[in-house]
Tab-separated table of C-alpha atoms (C1' of nucleotides) in Angstrom:
chain	number	residue	atom	x	y	z
J	22	MET	CA	-7.325	32.907	-145.337
J	23	LYS	CA	-9.867	30.278	-145.247
J	24	ILE	CA	-10.491	28.628	-148.521
J	25	PRO	CA	-13.945	26.752	-148.999
J	26	SER	CA	-13.344	23.205	-149.635
J	27	SER	CA	-15.923	23.327	-152.314
J	28	SER	CA	-13.642	25.629	-154.351
J	29	ILE	CA	-11.080	22.786	-155.019
J	30	PRO	CA	-13.047	20.575	-157.345
J	31	ARG	CA	-14.169	23.883	-159.063
J	32	ILE	CA	-10.473	24.688	-159.500
J	33	SER	CA	-10.138	21.209	-161.352
J	34	LEU	CA	-13.019	22.076	-163.624
J	35	TYR	CA	-11.286	25.528	-164.502
J	36	TYR	CA	-8.078	23.526	-165.259
J	37	ARG	CA	-9.814	21.174	-167.657
J	38	ALA	CA	-11.591	24.072	-169.173
J	39	ILE	CA	-8.308	25.957	-170.068
J	40	LEU	CA	-6.971	22.601	-171.452
J	41	SER	CA	-9.785	22.852	-174.064
J	42	LEU	CA	-8.507	26.383	-174.946
J	43	GLU	CA	-5.133	25.737	-176.589
J	44	ALA	CA	-5.750	27.979	-179.594
J	45	VAL	CA	-5.926	31.182	-177.608
J	46	SER	CA	-3.499	32.831	-175.181
J	47	VAL	CA	-6.002	34.669	-172.843
J	48	THR	CA	-9.197	33.775	-171.184
J	49	SER	CA	-11.669	35.640	-168.794
J	50	SER	CA	-13.640	34.739	-165.793
J	51	GLN	CA	-16.734	34.982	-167.936
J	52	GLN	CA	-15.453	32.498	-170.529
J	53	LEU	CA	-14.428	30.114	-167.753
J	54	ALA	CA	-17.809	30.497	-166.202
J	55	THR	CA	-19.537	29.583	-169.411
J	56	LEU	CA	-17.286	26.504	-169.940
J	57	THR	CA	-17.809	25.204	-166.354
J	58	GLY	CA	-21.294	26.270	-165.523
J	59	CYS	CA	-20.144	28.394	-162.537
J	60	SER	CA	-20.690	32.170	-162.216
J	61	ALA	CA	-18.036	34.555	-163.221
J	62	ALA	CA	-17.861	36.074	-159.727
J	63	GLN	CA	-17.275	32.504	-158.477
J	64	VAL	CA	-14.456	31.952	-160.814
J	65	ARG	CA	-12.856	35.247	-159.858
J	66	LYS	CA	-13.247	34.514	-156.107
J	67	ASP	CA	-11.910	30.950	-156.466
J	68	LEU	CA	-8.752	32.066	-158.197
J	69	ALA	CA	-8.219	34.976	-155.960
J	70	TYR	CA	-8.021	32.693	-153.035
J	71	PHE	CA	-4.686	31.660	-154.419
J	72	GLY	CA	-3.282	34.698	-155.889
J	73	GLN	CA	-3.680	37.495	-158.458
J	74	PHE	CA	-3.358	35.459	-161.922
J	75	GLY	CA	-5.244	38.067	-164.076
J	76	ARG	CA	-4.924	41.553	-165.400
J	77	PRO	CA	-7.871	43.926	-165.113
J	78	GLY	CA	-9.003	44.710	-168.518
J	79	SER	CA	-7.568	41.803	-170.342
J	80	GLY	CA	-8.208	38.774	-168.462
J	81	TYR	CA	-5.975	35.646	-167.503
J	82	ASN	CA	-3.049	34.439	-169.523
J	83	ILE	CA	-3.701	30.746	-170.369
J	84	GLU	CA	-0.190	29.459	-169.801
J	85	VAL	CA	0.152	31.286	-166.524
J	86	LEU	CA	-3.237	30.132	-165.360
J	87	LYS	CA	-2.556	26.559	-166.351
J	88	SER	CA	0.846	26.352	-164.611
J	89	GLU	CA	-0.774	27.995	-161.403
J	90	LEU	CA	-3.741	25.676	-161.232
J	91	LYS	CA	-1.464	22.709	-161.601
J	92	LYS	CA	0.505	23.961	-158.703
J	93	ILE	CA	-2.659	24.632	-156.745
J	94	LEU	CA	-3.994	21.208	-157.264
J	95	GLY	CA	-0.734	19.509	-156.504
J	96	ILE	CA	-0.604	18.017	-160.119
J	97	ASP	CA	2.699	19.845	-161.143
J	98	ARG	CA	4.329	16.311	-160.458
J	99	LYS	CA	3.547	12.795	-160.713
J	100	TRP	CA	1.660	10.957	-158.060
J	101	GLU	CA	1.921	7.131	-157.396
J	102	VAL	CA	-1.222	5.349	-156.288
J	103	ALA	CA	-1.798	2.070	-154.460
J	104	LEU	CA	-4.859	0.287	-155.346
J	105	VAL	CA	-6.264	-2.371	-152.919
J	106	GLY	CA	-9.027	-4.821	-154.262
J	107	VAL	CA	-8.595	-5.948	-157.829
J	108	GLY	CA	-12.302	-7.131	-158.360
J	109	ASN	CA	-14.401	-5.542	-161.096
J	110	LEU	CA	-14.238	-2.215	-159.901
J	111	GLY	CA	-10.579	-2.373	-159.111
J	112	SER	CA	-9.787	-3.746	-162.429
J	113	ALA	CA	-11.685	-0.983	-164.028
J	114	LEU	CA	-9.700	1.614	-162.236
J	115	LEU	CA	-6.589	-0.113	-163.142
J	116	THR	CA	-7.428	0.334	-166.781
J	117	TYR	CA	-8.903	3.689	-166.559
J	118	ARG	CA	-6.814	6.025	-168.707
J	119	GLY	CA	-8.107	9.185	-167.246
J	120	PHE	CA	-5.809	9.022	-164.250
J	121	LYS	CA	-2.717	8.765	-166.308
J	122	THR	CA	-3.608	12.076	-168.186
J	123	GLN	CA	-3.853	13.912	-165.000
J	124	GLY	CA	-0.408	12.576	-163.636
J	125	PHE	CA	-1.915	9.693	-161.486
J	126	SER	CA	0.043	6.149	-161.831
J	127	ILE	CA	-1.368	3.150	-160.178
J	128	LYS	CA	2.056	1.641	-159.123
J	129	CYS	CA	0.889	-1.381	-157.217
J	130	ALA	CA	-2.066	-3.487	-156.715
J	131	PHE	CA	-3.229	-5.931	-153.896
J	132	ASP	CA	-5.794	-8.482	-153.469
J	133	ASN	CA	-6.395	-11.300	-150.998
J	134	ASP	CA	-7.682	-13.730	-153.546
J	135	THR	CA	-4.836	-16.265	-154.313
J	136	LYS	CA	-6.345	-16.741	-157.554
J	137	LYS	CA	-5.667	-13.223	-158.626
J	138	VAL	CA	-2.226	-12.873	-156.877
J	139	ASN	CA	0.754	-12.809	-159.387
J	140	LYS	CA	-1.553	-12.278	-162.232
J	141	VAL	CA	-0.581	-9.241	-164.385
J	142	LYS	CA	-3.077	-6.550	-165.208
J	143	GLN	CA	-2.118	-3.401	-167.151
J	144	GLY	CA	1.575	-4.093	-166.592
J	145	ILE	CA	1.030	-4.289	-162.906
J	146	ARG	CA	1.608	-7.718	-161.010
J	147	ILE	CA	-1.017	-8.097	-158.325
J	148	LYS	CA	0.362	-8.527	-154.948
J	149	ASP	CA	-0.839	-10.583	-151.981
J	150	ILE	CA	-2.313	-8.264	-149.651
J	151	ASP	CA	0.256	-9.328	-146.994
J	152	GLU	CA	2.874	-7.536	-148.885
J	153	LEU	CA	0.864	-4.157	-148.613
J	154	GLU	CA	2.818	-2.710	-145.726
J	155	ARG	CA	6.316	-3.402	-147.116
J	156	THR	CA	5.498	-2.343	-150.628
J	157	VAL	CA	3.786	0.967	-149.806
J	158	LYS	CA	6.518	1.977	-147.286
J	159	SER	CA	9.371	1.101	-149.701
J	160	LYS	CA	7.798	2.894	-152.650
J	161	GLY	CA	6.923	5.825	-150.470
J	162	ILE	CA	3.409	5.953	-151.765
J	163	ASN	CA	1.064	8.502	-150.211
J	164	ILE	CA	-2.194	7.884	-151.978
J	165	ALA	CA	-4.282	4.787	-152.122
J	166	ILE	CA	-7.629	3.763	-153.688
J	167	VAL	CA	-9.634	1.354	-151.670
J	168	ALA	CA	-12.102	-0.953	-153.789
J	169	VAL	CA	-12.502	-3.889	-151.519
J	170	PRO	CA	-15.970	-5.218	-150.166
J	171	ARG	CA	-17.644	-3.381	-147.244
J	172	GLY	CA	-16.443	-5.878	-144.660
J	173	ALA	CA	-12.741	-5.562	-145.528
J	174	ALA	CA	-12.579	-1.853	-145.868
J	175	GLN	CA	-11.881	-0.582	-142.349
J	176	GLY	CA	-9.101	-3.256	-141.914
J	177	VAL	CA	-7.437	-2.424	-145.279
J	178	ILE	CA	-7.709	1.250	-144.400
J	179	ASP	CA	-6.032	0.869	-140.970
J	180	ARG	CA	-3.035	-1.133	-142.691
J	181	LEU	CA	-2.751	1.605	-145.422
J	182	ILE	CA	-2.517	4.254	-142.708
J	183	SER	CA	0.101	2.358	-140.582
J	184	SER	CA	2.010	2.098	-143.936
J	185	GLY	CA	2.221	5.618	-144.373
J	186	ILE	CA	-0.695	6.505	-146.581
J	187	LYS	CA	-1.772	10.098	-146.238
J	188	ALA	CA	-4.794	10.338	-148.545
J	189	ILE	CA	-7.508	7.553	-149.457
J	190	LEU	CA	-10.091	7.347	-151.994
J	191	ASN	CA	-12.568	4.974	-150.547
J	192	LEU	CA	-15.044	3.181	-152.867
J	193	ALA	CA	-16.442	0.810	-150.315
J	194	PRO	CA	-19.929	1.617	-149.021
J	195	ILE	CA	-18.816	2.343	-145.370
J	196	ARG	CA	-17.638	5.510	-143.593
J	197	PRO	CA	-14.282	4.435	-142.187
J	198	ARG	CA	-12.671	5.908	-139.179
J	199	VAL	CA	-9.395	7.444	-139.812
J	200	PRO	CA	-7.102	9.629	-137.545
J	201	LYS	CA	-6.727	13.285	-137.949
J	202	GLY	CA	-4.324	14.401	-140.464
J	203	ILE	CA	-5.489	11.655	-143.038
J	204	GLU	CA	-7.385	12.929	-145.919
J	205	LEU	CA	-10.412	10.644	-146.851
J	206	LEU	CA	-12.971	10.754	-149.615
J	207	ASN	CA	-15.841	8.470	-149.930
J	208	ILE	CA	-17.474	7.675	-153.079
J	209	ASP	CA	-20.632	5.507	-152.452
J	210	LEU	CA	-22.426	4.726	-155.562
J	211	SER	CA	-25.614	3.492	-153.855
J	212	ILE	CA	-25.907	6.838	-151.915
J	213	GLU	CA	-25.590	8.775	-155.184
J	214	LEU	CA	-28.298	6.595	-156.708
J	215	GLU	CA	-30.511	7.287	-153.673
J	216	ARG	CA	-29.942	11.134	-154.171
J	217	LEU	CA	-31.491	10.470	-157.554
J	218	THR	CA	-34.325	8.515	-156.339
J	219	TYR	CA	-35.046	11.187	-153.731
J	220	PHE	CA	-35.278	13.638	-156.471
J	221	LEU	CA	-37.600	11.397	-158.432
J	222	ARG	CA	-39.821	10.789	-155.528
J	223	GLN	CA	-40.117	14.570	-154.925
J	224	SER	CA	-40.470	15.577	-158.388
J	225	ALA	CA	-43.740	17.069	-159.656
J	226	ASN	CA	-43.159	15.131	-162.956
J	227	PRO	CA	-45.579	12.287	-163.335
J	228	LEU	CA	-43.267	9.543	-163.381
J	229	ARG	CA	-43.448	6.520	-165.374
J	230	GLY	CA	-43.024	3.043	-164.118
A	7	MET	CA	-39.659	24.314	-146.067
A	8	LYS	CA	-36.271	24.293	-147.816
A	9	ILE	CA	-34.395	21.051	-147.246
A	10	PRO	CA	-30.521	21.379	-147.660
A	11	SER	CA	-29.366	19.277	-150.462
A	12	SER	CA	-26.579	18.010	-148.161
A	13	SER	CA	-28.998	16.358	-145.892
A	14	ILE	CA	-30.147	13.725	-148.293
A	15	PRO	CA	-26.992	11.685	-148.398
A	16	ARG	CA	-26.816	11.952	-144.613
A	17	ILE	CA	-30.357	10.395	-144.609
A	18	SER	CA	-28.738	7.495	-146.548
A	19	LEU	CA	-26.230	7.018	-143.790
A	20	TYR	CA	-28.751	7.021	-141.080
A	21	TYR	CA	-30.635	4.459	-143.117
A	22	ARG	CA	-27.520	2.314	-143.235
A	23	ALA	CA	-26.857	2.729	-139.655
A	24	ILE	CA	-30.095	1.440	-138.489
A	25	LEU	CA	-29.951	-1.509	-140.879
A	26	SER	CA	-27.075	-2.612	-138.633
A	27	LEU	CA	-29.134	-2.168	-135.482
A	28	GLU	CA	-31.521	-5.155	-135.949
A	29	ALA	CA	-31.157	-6.615	-132.403
A	30	VAL	CA	-32.709	-3.384	-130.724
A	31	SER	CA	-36.150	-1.656	-131.103
A	32	VAL	CA	-35.231	1.945	-130.186
A	33	THR	CA	-32.434	4.307	-131.048
A	34	SER	CA	-31.473	7.772	-130.399
A	35	SER	CA	-29.907	10.934	-132.233
A	36	GLN	CA	-26.879	10.361	-130.319
A	37	GLN	CA	-26.610	6.829	-131.263
A	38	LEU	CA	-27.101	7.537	-134.994
A	39	ALA	CA	-24.580	10.437	-134.529
A	40	THR	CA	-21.807	8.015	-133.314
A	41	LEU	CA	-22.630	5.523	-135.965
A	42	THR	CA	-22.440	8.008	-138.851
A	43	GLY	CA	-19.787	10.657	-137.831
A	44	CYS	CA	-22.576	13.210	-137.786
A	45	SER	CA	-23.542	15.461	-134.641
A	46	ALA	CA	-26.716	14.560	-132.766
A	47	ALA	CA	-28.164	18.008	-133.467
A	48	GLN	CA	-27.584	17.376	-137.156
A	49	VAL	CA	-29.345	14.060	-136.897
A	50	ARG	CA	-32.327	15.406	-135.166
A	51	LYS	CA	-32.478	18.453	-137.774
A	52	ASP	CA	-32.324	16.211	-140.630
A	53	LEU	CA	-35.040	14.078	-139.467
A	54	ALA	CA	-37.151	16.866	-138.373
A	55	TYR	CA	-37.136	18.252	-142.018
A	56	PHE	CA	-39.369	15.363	-142.802
A	57	GLY	CA	-41.665	14.919	-139.868
A	58	GLN	CA	-41.757	13.814	-136.139
A	59	PHE	CA	-40.568	10.187	-135.960
A	60	GLY	CA	-39.241	10.083	-132.493
A	61	ARG	CA	-40.704	10.475	-128.956
A	62	PRO	CA	-39.027	12.915	-126.608
A	63	GLY	CA	-37.429	11.019	-123.891
A	64	SER	CA	-37.252	7.737	-125.507
A	65	GLY	CA	-35.975	8.157	-128.928
A	66	TYR	CA	-36.824	6.667	-132.470
A	67	ASN	CA	-38.449	3.515	-133.058
A	68	ILE	CA	-36.213	1.579	-135.381
A	69	GLU	CA	-39.009	-0.006	-137.570
A	70	VAL	CA	-40.852	3.268	-137.854
A	71	LEU	CA	-37.709	5.062	-138.817
A	72	LYS	CA	-36.557	2.418	-141.269
A	73	SER	CA	-39.707	2.653	-143.073
A	74	GLU	CA	-39.893	6.471	-143.043
A	75	LEU	CA	-36.341	6.812	-144.266
A	76	LYS	CA	-36.991	4.376	-147.140
A	77	LYS	CA	-39.907	6.525	-148.144
A	78	ILE	CA	-37.858	9.706	-148.021
A	79	LEU	CA	-35.238	8.309	-150.164
A	80	GLY	CA	-37.657	6.877	-152.542
A	81	ILE	CA	-36.243	3.385	-152.011
A	82	ASP	CA	-39.451	1.809	-150.681
A	83	ARG	CA	-39.830	0.402	-154.218
A	84	LYS	CA	-37.646	-1.150	-156.842
A	85	TRP	CA	-35.974	1.155	-159.509
A	86	GLU	CA	-34.910	0.044	-162.825
A	87	VAL	CA	-31.689	1.402	-164.225
A	88	ALA	CA	-30.337	1.677	-167.728
A	89	LEU	CA	-26.568	1.579	-168.138
A	90	VAL	CA	-24.743	3.003	-171.136
A	91	GLY	CA	-21.143	1.856	-171.780
A	92	VAL	CA	-19.999	-1.548	-170.826
A	93	GLY	CA	-16.172	-1.168	-170.789
A	94	ASN	CA	-14.393	-1.887	-167.710
A	95	LEU	CA	-16.064	0.564	-165.486
A	96	GLY	CA	-19.557	-0.217	-166.877
A	97	SER	CA	-18.855	-4.050	-166.453
A	98	ALA	CA	-18.025	-3.330	-162.823
A	99	LEU	CA	-21.226	-1.610	-162.238
A	100	LEU	CA	-23.102	-4.434	-163.810
A	101	THR	CA	-21.553	-6.881	-161.424
A	102	TYR	CA	-21.810	-4.551	-158.433
A	103	ARG	CA	-24.026	-6.316	-155.922
A	104	GLY	CA	-24.420	-3.102	-153.658
A	105	PHE	CA	-27.042	-1.801	-155.998
A	106	LYS	CA	-29.382	-4.742	-155.782
A	107	THR	CA	-29.466	-4.713	-151.962
A	108	GLN	CA	-30.657	-1.148	-152.061
A	109	GLY	CA	-33.428	-1.982	-154.565
A	110	PHE	CA	-31.669	-0.916	-157.803
A	111	SER	CA	-31.469	-3.392	-160.766
A	112	ILE	CA	-29.836	-2.732	-164.085
A	113	LYS	CA	-32.400	-3.746	-166.498
A	114	CYS	CA	-30.535	-2.997	-169.667
A	115	ALA	CA	-27.041	-2.113	-170.908
A	116	PHE	CA	-25.838	-0.502	-174.156
A	117	ASP	CA	-22.755	-0.091	-176.007
A	118	ASN	CA	-21.548	0.832	-179.443
A	119	ASP	CA	-18.911	-1.739	-179.832
A	120	THR	CA	-20.309	-4.555	-182.103
A	121	LYS	CA	-17.805	-6.853	-180.528
A	122	LYS	CA	-19.729	-6.519	-177.071
A	123	VAL	CA	-23.396	-6.347	-178.506
A	124	ASN	CA	-25.378	-9.294	-177.958
A	125	LYS	CA	-22.870	-10.744	-175.256
A	126	VAL	CA	-24.587	-11.643	-172.010
A	127	LYS	CA	-23.187	-10.278	-168.697
A	128	GLN	CA	-24.787	-10.856	-165.328
A	129	GLY	CA	-27.879	-12.013	-167.225
A	130	ILE	CA	-28.156	-8.900	-169.400
A	131	ARG	CA	-27.722	-9.068	-173.059
A	132	ILE	CA	-25.771	-6.038	-174.001
A	133	LYS	CA	-27.819	-4.098	-176.701
A	134	ASP	CA	-26.507	-1.980	-179.694
A	135	ILE	CA	-26.706	1.743	-178.620
A	136	ASP	CA	-29.141	2.171	-181.607
A	137	GLU	CA	-31.813	0.418	-179.469
A	138	LEU	CA	-31.414	2.918	-176.659
A	139	GLU	CA	-34.397	5.021	-177.288
A	140	ARG	CA	-36.761	2.198	-178.113
A	141	THR	CA	-35.776	0.099	-175.068
A	142	VAL	CA	-35.752	2.872	-172.468
A	143	LYS	CA	-39.064	4.065	-173.521
A	144	SER	CA	-40.778	0.798	-173.687
A	145	LYS	CA	-39.502	-0.337	-170.459
A	146	GLY	CA	-40.349	3.000	-168.807
A	147	ILE	CA	-36.906	3.455	-167.077
A	148	ASN	CA	-36.265	6.881	-165.246
A	149	ILE	CA	-32.598	6.412	-164.179
A	150	ALA	CA	-29.530	5.953	-166.248
A	151	ILE	CA	-25.885	5.467	-165.402
A	152	VAL	CA	-23.388	6.730	-168.055
A	153	ALA	CA	-19.972	5.116	-168.242
A	154	VAL	CA	-18.887	5.954	-171.790
A	155	PRO	CA	-15.613	7.781	-172.776
A	156	ARG	CA	-15.524	11.535	-172.459
A	157	GLY	CA	-16.236	12.295	-176.101
A	158	ALA	CA	-19.379	10.218	-176.102
A	159	ALA	CA	-21.018	11.317	-172.919
A	160	GLN	CA	-22.959	14.466	-174.009
A	161	GLY	CA	-24.495	12.762	-177.005
A	162	VAL	CA	-25.460	9.776	-174.868
A	163	ILE	CA	-26.959	11.987	-172.355
A	164	ASP	CA	-28.995	13.925	-174.912
A	165	ARG	CA	-30.438	10.751	-176.191
A	166	LEU	CA	-31.240	9.344	-172.754
A	167	ILE	CA	-33.257	12.572	-171.835
A	168	SER	CA	-35.015	12.458	-175.360
A	169	SER	CA	-36.009	8.839	-174.270
A	170	GLY	CA	-37.657	10.028	-171.147
A	171	ILE	CA	-34.815	9.436	-168.595
A	172	LYS	CA	-35.238	11.842	-165.577
A	173	ALA	CA	-32.130	11.016	-163.497
A	174	ILE	CA	-28.560	10.420	-164.510
A	175	LEU	CA	-25.349	9.308	-162.654
A	176	ASN	CA	-22.586	10.494	-164.973
A	177	LEU	CA	-19.210	8.959	-164.530
A	178	ALA	CA	-17.625	10.422	-167.674
A	179	PRO	CA	-15.238	13.330	-166.935
A	180	ILE	CA	-17.315	16.039	-168.342
A	181	ARG	CA	-19.975	18.432	-167.004
A	182	PRO	CA	-22.806	17.741	-169.331
A	183	ARG	CA	-25.534	20.245	-170.164
A	184	VAL	CA	-28.904	19.128	-169.149
A	185	PRO	CA	-32.398	20.820	-169.252
A	186	LYS	CA	-34.115	21.948	-166.173
A	187	GLY	CA	-35.995	19.361	-164.387
A	188	ILE	CA	-33.325	16.501	-165.154
A	189	GLU	CA	-31.367	15.410	-162.143
A	190	LEU	CA	-27.745	15.051	-162.896
A	191	LEU	CA	-24.945	13.906	-160.642
A	192	ASN	CA	-21.303	13.663	-161.771
A	193	ILE	CA	-18.854	11.413	-160.333
A	194	ASP	CA	-15.337	12.230	-161.634
A	195	LEU	CA	-12.572	10.122	-160.166
A	196	SER	CA	-9.813	12.423	-161.295
A	197	ILE	CA	-11.255	15.531	-159.570
A	198	GLU	CA	-11.519	13.471	-156.652
A	199	LEU	CA	-7.958	12.412	-156.657
A	200	GLU	CA	-6.844	16.162	-157.305
A	201	ARG	CA	-8.877	17.027	-153.935
A	202	LEU	CA	-6.354	14.634	-152.327
A	203	THR	CA	-3.342	15.984	-153.969
A	204	TYR	CA	-4.525	19.398	-152.935
A	205	PHE	CA	-4.583	18.407	-149.487
A	206	LEU	CA	-1.201	16.569	-149.678
A	207	ARG	CA	0.152	19.846	-151.259
A	208	GLN	CA	-1.001	21.858	-148.466
A	209	SER	CA	-0.248	19.409	-145.849
A	210	ALA	CA	2.320	20.560	-143.326
A	211	ASN	CA	3.363	16.857	-143.046
A	212	PRO	CA	6.774	16.027	-144.368
A	213	LEU	CA	5.711	14.014	-147.307
A	214	ARG	CA	7.680	11.183	-148.749
A	215	GLY	CA	8.145	10.617	-152.388
R	17	DT	C1'	-41.036	12.394	-109.856
R	18	DA	C1'	-36.350	12.391	-112.210
R	19	DG	C1'	-33.775	11.478	-116.155
R	20	DA	C1'	-33.587	11.357	-121.036
R	21	DT	C1'	-34.384	12.901	-125.510
R	22	DT	C1'	-37.121	15.021	-128.876
R	23	DG	C1'	-38.348	19.032	-132.035
R	24	DT	C1'	-37.671	23.805	-132.766
R	25	DT	C1'	-35.944	28.303	-132.312
R	26	DA	C1'	-32.096	31.388	-132.342
R	27	DA	C1'	-27.428	32.188	-132.954
R	28	DT	C1'	-23.261	31.087	-135.572
R	29	DC	C1'	-20.787	29.880	-139.249
R	30	DG	C1'	-19.571	29.444	-143.923
R	31	DA	C1'	-20.084	29.970	-149.009
R	32	DT	C1'	-22.008	32.514	-152.852
R	33	DT	C1'	-23.533	36.670	-155.141
R	34	DA	C1'	-23.455	41.439	-156.192
R	35	DA	C1'	-21.403	45.740	-156.689
R	36	DC	C1'	-17.706	48.573	-157.846
R	37	DA	C1'	-13.049	50.987	-157.645
R	38	DA	C1'	-8.774	50.172	-159.587
R	39	DT	C1'	-6.419	48.873	-163.523
R	40	DC	C1'	-5.257	47.863	-168.115
W	18	DT	C1'	-9.865	58.135	-173.955
W	19	DA	C1'	-13.385	54.483	-173.673
W	20	DG	C1'	-14.326	49.771	-172.917
W	21	DA	C1'	-13.243	45.716	-170.633
W	22	DT	C1'	-12.139	42.974	-166.820
W	23	DT	C1'	-9.907	42.055	-162.562
W	24	DG	C1'	-9.671	41.648	-157.354
W	25	DT	C1'	-11.963	42.822	-153.243
W	26	DT	C1'	-15.387	44.290	-150.100
W	27	DA	C1'	-20.068	44.173	-148.595
W	28	DA	C1'	-24.569	41.935	-148.870
W	29	DT	C1'	-26.964	37.738	-149.155
W	30	DC	C1'	-27.978	33.417	-148.679
W	31	DG	C1'	-27.901	28.689	-147.005
W	32	DA	C1'	-26.295	25.237	-143.738
W	33	DT	C1'	-24.777	23.903	-139.157
W	34	DT	C1'	-24.530	24.267	-134.194
W	35	DA	C1'	-26.156	25.404	-129.706
W	36	DA	C1'	-29.763	25.899	-126.529
W	37	DC	C1'	-33.779	24.663	-124.300
W	38	DA	C1'	-38.911	24.152	-123.555
W	39	DA	C1'	-41.993	20.414	-124.206
W	40	DT	C1'	-42.581	15.668	-123.625
W	41	DC	C1'	-42.335	10.919	-122.369
DNA sequence: TAGATTGTTAATCGATTAACAATC
DNA sequence: TAGATTGTTAATCGATTAACAATC
């Protein structure tokens, strides 16, 4: 069955929602809908793509659902992540505690700035970019976050892929080329801001400023 | 005419693509397609939502297109942005140079940590969160970026809205409630990483680690 | 004129919503 | 049993792709 790609981030939302429901043992598509801003039909549809987790008449057992959603999302295990680029944004990601609570752990960090190399941040000794291939291969890391300047991004991503990285979260403002079979997600903050200004421009509201 | 919301970030991509084409005076939907990874039909469709910018047989004049796309995206002017939360992520955004090149300028920054208040970063004196309403109102700012911890996010967003903010980029890992007419975009890095682990989990590739 | 390329319409594809029989 | 709620099918909606007449 074809699963809409848009259903995956919603599964993450449902998972977070049930984490906030520790006191009860059962929930419903309606409750999950209210908690996440999705429709109840959407919740049931999304869950049904992956199995029959509920009981008609009573709803979804929270412990069952929690465990199933973790399996679906692949977070029923720890994942080690490589970070490339320890500038302002990279440093922020290194200290971001939200990753750890979801089972992600930044295990190594690289930069090409010799002033940063060998400095320790959050218990991670920053490595020279030259050590990227060796380290990623030897640690068997599958996921990388790229937080380097625009001009360096494609080169870094090529090197990550040749080191065996299979999934990349790219924060540099380019659309890198990657071969088939590599999962790439781009987060471009300026593009997001432009979605906002498009809206403000269209808006009927009399804008100030 | 109804414009698909997914076409807006593509317009941003086309705009960036033509910025890299300074040497030539004309481009085509095929060239923009190659540069952005979209299809040529998609490029023409997206542009046609907003007007007739090209000439059959010859293509799109770059200067004309550049100016039209800026107008569409609302970046034919400067925008002042308020930043709430000057932790690691907020500091990174304050120093991010990519915003300025697209016409965005972080004009004020707030934090509730008295150790940070009155410190100057990137030429911005960090203000106490208590000054949020007064400052945003008096400066007539329409856009805010929220980079506070999960627990503080909804409260901050409520206050931003009551100060007149119309568009919010939220980086805290919650889905805030906002009234109709307020544009909200959520960027949740853990959810993005979970899209990657979903893919790795599904992947036929024998994964290492 | 011949070749190129747009803008637009129709066809396809994919995702969401609504409805409801089956189940507890 | 009556009320609640799932899982699934069908209907709707929206976005993308293909095709091509019109234009330069």
